[in-house]
Each structure stands twice: as structure tokens, then as C-alpha cells.
XYZ file of N, CA and C in Angstrom:
267
model
N 105.558 93.710 119.861
C 104.686 92.584 119.587
C 104.383 92.483 118.086
N 104.026 93.608 117.477
C 103.708 93.624 116.046
C 104.906 93.143 115.225
N 106.082 93.636 115.580
C 107.304 93.268 114.849
C 107.563 91.763 114.972
N 107.335 91.220 116.156
C 107.546 89.791 116.365
C 106.563 88.945 115.551
N 105.308 89.380 115.514
C 104.282 88.608 114.819
C 104.305 88.769 113.304
N 104.703 89.947 112.829
C 104.743 90.222 111.381
C 106.087 90.867 111.026
N 107.164 90.097 111.061
C 108.501 90.665 110.847
C 108.741 91.210 109.437
N 107.884 90.870 108.491
C 108.053 91.369 107.120
C 107.171 92.574 106.824
N 106.528 93.119 107.849
C 105.655 94.285 107.690
C 106.388 95.511 108.233
N 106.705 96.434 107.348
C 107.491 97.614 107.718
C 106.794 98.492 108.750
N 105.464 98.484 108.764
C 104.732 99.367 109.683
C 105.143 99.158 111.136
N 105.354 97.925 111.544
C 105.737 97.657 112.925
C 107.055 98.320 113.291
N 108.008 98.249 112.391
C 109.316 98.864 112.638
C 109.194 100.388 112.724
N 108.403 100.963 111.810
C 108.247 102.413 111.801
C 107.494 102.909 113.033
N 106.417 102.215 113.402
C 105.637 102.659 114.560
C 106.423 102.502 115.855
N 107.187 101.436 115.967
C 108.035 101.263 117.141
C 109.106 102.349 117.175
N 109.730 102.612 116.032
C 110.754 103.657 115.960
C 110.167 105.018 116.336
N 108.962 105.313 115.858
C 108.321 106.607 116.163
C 107.994 106.702 117.645
N 107.526 105.613 118.244
C 107.236 105.623 119.677
C 108.507 105.873 120.480
N 109.599 105.252 120.073
C 110.878 105.474 120.750
C 111.359 106.903 120.543
N 111.143 107.437 119.353
C 111.522 108.815 119.051
C 110.743 109.777 119.941
N 109.446 109.538 120.061
C 108.580 110.420 120.855
C 108.915 110.390 122.337
N 109.560 109.335 122.794
C 109.920 109.227 124.209
C 111.425 109.405 124.433
N 112.074 109.995 123.429
C 113.499 110.344 123.531
C 114.402 109.168 123.866
N 114.168 108.044 123.207
C 114.993 106.858 123.416
C 116.237 106.924 122.517
N 117.027 105.869 122.528
C 118.298 105.795 121.810
C 118.116 106.018 120.308
N 118.694 107.083 119.760
C 118.520 107.355 118.337
C 119.156 106.297 117.428
N 120.183 105.597 117.927
C 120.778 104.519 117.123
C 119.766 103.397 116.894
N 119.047 103.040 117.939
C 118.023 102.001 117.836
C 116.904 102.456 116.907
N 116.512 103.704 117.041
C 115.452 104.264 116.196
C 115.867 104.210 114.728
N 117.103 104.623 114.441
C 117.602 104.606 113.058
C 117.640 103.183 112.515
N 118.081 102.241 113.331
C 118.134 100.836 112.892
C 116.744 100.309 112.559
N 115.765 100.629 113.392
C 114.396 100.179 113.145
C 113.843 100.798 111.856
N 114.081 102.093 111.685
C 113.593 102.766 110.469
C 114.258 102.183 109.225
N 115.563 101.938 109.293
C 116.273 101.357 108.148
C 115.779 99.950 107.844
N 115.483 99.174 108.883
C 114.945 97.828 108.680
C 113.595 97.921 107.969
N 112.749 98.816 108.423
C 111.455 99.004 107.781
C 111.593 99.412 106.324
N 112.502 100.320 106.050
C 112.717 100.762 104.669
C 113.257 99.635 103.801
N 114.037 98.736 104.388
C 114.613 97.627 103.618
C 113.544 96.627 103.169
N 112.357 96.715 103.756
C 111.265 95.800 103.409
C 110.417 96.310 102.242
N 110.840 97.411 101.619
C 110.150 97.993 100.459
C 108.667 98.246 100.708
N 108.358 99.072 101.712
C 106.953 99.364 101.998
C 106.335 100.251 100.913
N 105.025 100.452 101.010
C 104.373 101.330 100.034
C 104.859 102.766 100.226
N 104.500 103.616 99.298
C 105.042 104.968 99.251
C 104.743 105.777 100.516
N 103.524 105.691 101.028
C 103.190 106.442 102.246
C 104.043 105.997 103.430
N 104.253 104.704 103.543
C 105.081 104.193 104.638
C 106.550 104.563 104.432
N 107.012 104.608 103.193
C 108.390 105.039 102.936
C 108.583 106.478 103.395
N 107.617 107.341 103.096
C 107.701 108.743 103.521
C 107.830 108.814 105.036
N 106.966 108.086 105.728
C 106.998 108.051 107.189
C 108.340 107.512 107.691
N 108.817 106.436 107.077
C 110.080 105.834 107.485
C 111.261 106.775 107.330
N 111.309 107.478 106.206
C 112.409 108.431 105.997
C 112.326 109.606 106.966
N 111.105 110.021 107.298
C 110.929 111.094 108.268
C 111.466 110.672 109.640
N 111.097 109.473 110.078
C 111.574 108.964 111.369
C 113.094 108.796 111.343
N 113.614 108.234 110.253
C 115.055 108.055 110.120
C 115.769 109.396 110.180
N 115.263 110.388 109.473
C 115.878 111.714 109.487
C 115.948 112.305 110.876
N 114.872 112.161 111.635
C 114.867 112.673 113.007
C 115.878 111.953 113.884
N 115.979 110.635 113.727
C 116.956 109.875 114.518
C 118.374 110.298 114.171
N 118.651 110.420 112.888
C 119.994 110.823 112.456
C 120.339 112.224 112.945
N 119.353 113.100 112.916
C 119.558 114.466 113.409
C 119.931 114.452 114.893
N 119.267 113.623 115.658
C 119.574 113.511 117.095
C 120.962 112.929 117.337
N 121.451 112.158 116.362
C 122.788 111.582 116.483
C 123.863 112.565 116.019
N 123.442 113.739 115.537
C 124.386 114.722 115.038
C 124.832 114.456 113.615
N 124.158 113.549 112.932
C 124.490 113.210 111.545
C 123.602 114.032 110.619
N 123.880 115.328 110.594
C 122.994 116.262 109.903
C 122.956 116.054 108.395
N 124.071 115.721 107.784
C 124.075 115.494 106.337
C 123.193 114.298 105.975
N 123.347 113.203 106.716
C 122.538 112.011 106.464
C 121.066 112.285 106.767
N 120.822 113.078 107.817
C 119.445 113.434 108.163
C 118.796 114.214 107.028
N 119.520 115.167 106.479
C 118.976 115.959 105.369
C 118.689 115.079 104.151
N 119.528 114.076 103.919
C 119.286 113.153 102.809
C 118.003 112.358 103.040
N 117.779 111.927 104.272
C 116.559 111.188 104.599
C 115.335 112.084 104.433
N 115.410 113.317 104.928
C 114.291 114.245 104.769
C 114.031 114.548 103.299
N 115.110 114.683 102.513
C 114.959 114.935 101.070
C 114.282 113.754 100.380
N 114.617 112.541 100.798
C 113.962 111.355 100.234
C 112.472 111.363 100.555
N 112.126 111.707 101.791
C 110.717 111.781 102.189
C 109.990 112.839 101.368
N 110.620 113.989 101.200
C 110.000 115.079 100.445
C 109.821 114.705 98.974
N 110.820 114.062 98.402
C 110.745 113.643 96.999
C 109.587 112.655 96.799
N 109.478 111.688 97.696
C 108.383 110.717 97.613
C 107.027 111.388 97.799
N 106.962 112.342 98.717
C 105.703 113.050 98.952
C 105.294 113.863 97.720
N 106.271 114.516 97.103
C 105.976 115.269 95.883
C 105.509 114.352 94.759
N 106.125 113.182 94.644
C 105.697 112.201 93.636
C 104.265 111.747 93.906
N 103.945 111.530 95.166
C 102.600 111.086 95.545
C 101.575 112.163 95.193
N 101.930 113.429 95.434
C 101.018 114.528 95.106
C 100.802 114.625 93.605
N 101.871 114.445 92.838
C 101.744 114.482 91.369
C 100.840 113.357 90.878
N 101.022 112.164 91.431
C 100.198 111.025 91.040
C 98.729 111.263 91.373
N 98.490 111.847 92.553
C 97.121 112.111 92.977
C 96.462 113.143 92.076
N 97.200 114.213 91.750
C 96.619 115.258 90.912
C 96.415 114.784 89.470
N 97.228 113.877 88.998
C 97.063 113.376 87.626
C 95.890 112.399 87.516
N 95.451 111.862 88.649
C 94.327 110.924 88.644
C 92.980 111.650 88.696
N 92.998 112.947 88.933
C 91.735 113.714 89.029
C 91.201 114.067 87.672
């Protein structure tokens, strides 16, 4: 419903993908939803979440190299966020 009403909001794609992930649904669909969300250039926190969901979907598909790249992207963004937060103190 959220995706239908706000198709340009990445959160809907990520939350739907995470719900499908949590219920062991098709990892191809999950990866597509996460990639769609990432293509919408969400804020940094949502990008971290999106890459995490994408990494899990790719891992379930047996695409371990791509999964590690997604997890590395999430980690890199998280480290950047921590640096920004600590520099603002």
C-alpha cells in the first residue's frame, strides 16, 4: 500500500523487502525491491538499511560476492555517519 501511494519514497520498498525477508519469501523479489529503493537516493540511514536488506537477499540467492559488496556499502555509510556525528559534538 505504501509503495503504491508513495512510489518515490524508498522507505516503502525497504520495509516491504524486509517484511518479505523476515518471512523467507523470494530473494529475487526482495533484491529488486531493495535496489529500487536504493535507486531513489534515500537519506543515509535508509541507504544503510537498504544495503543491509539487499545483502541478505543476495546471500540467500548464493551471490556471496555481491552480498559482501552490499554489506560493505552499508558498513562504509554507517562509518561515515558515525564520523559525521562525532564531528558535530
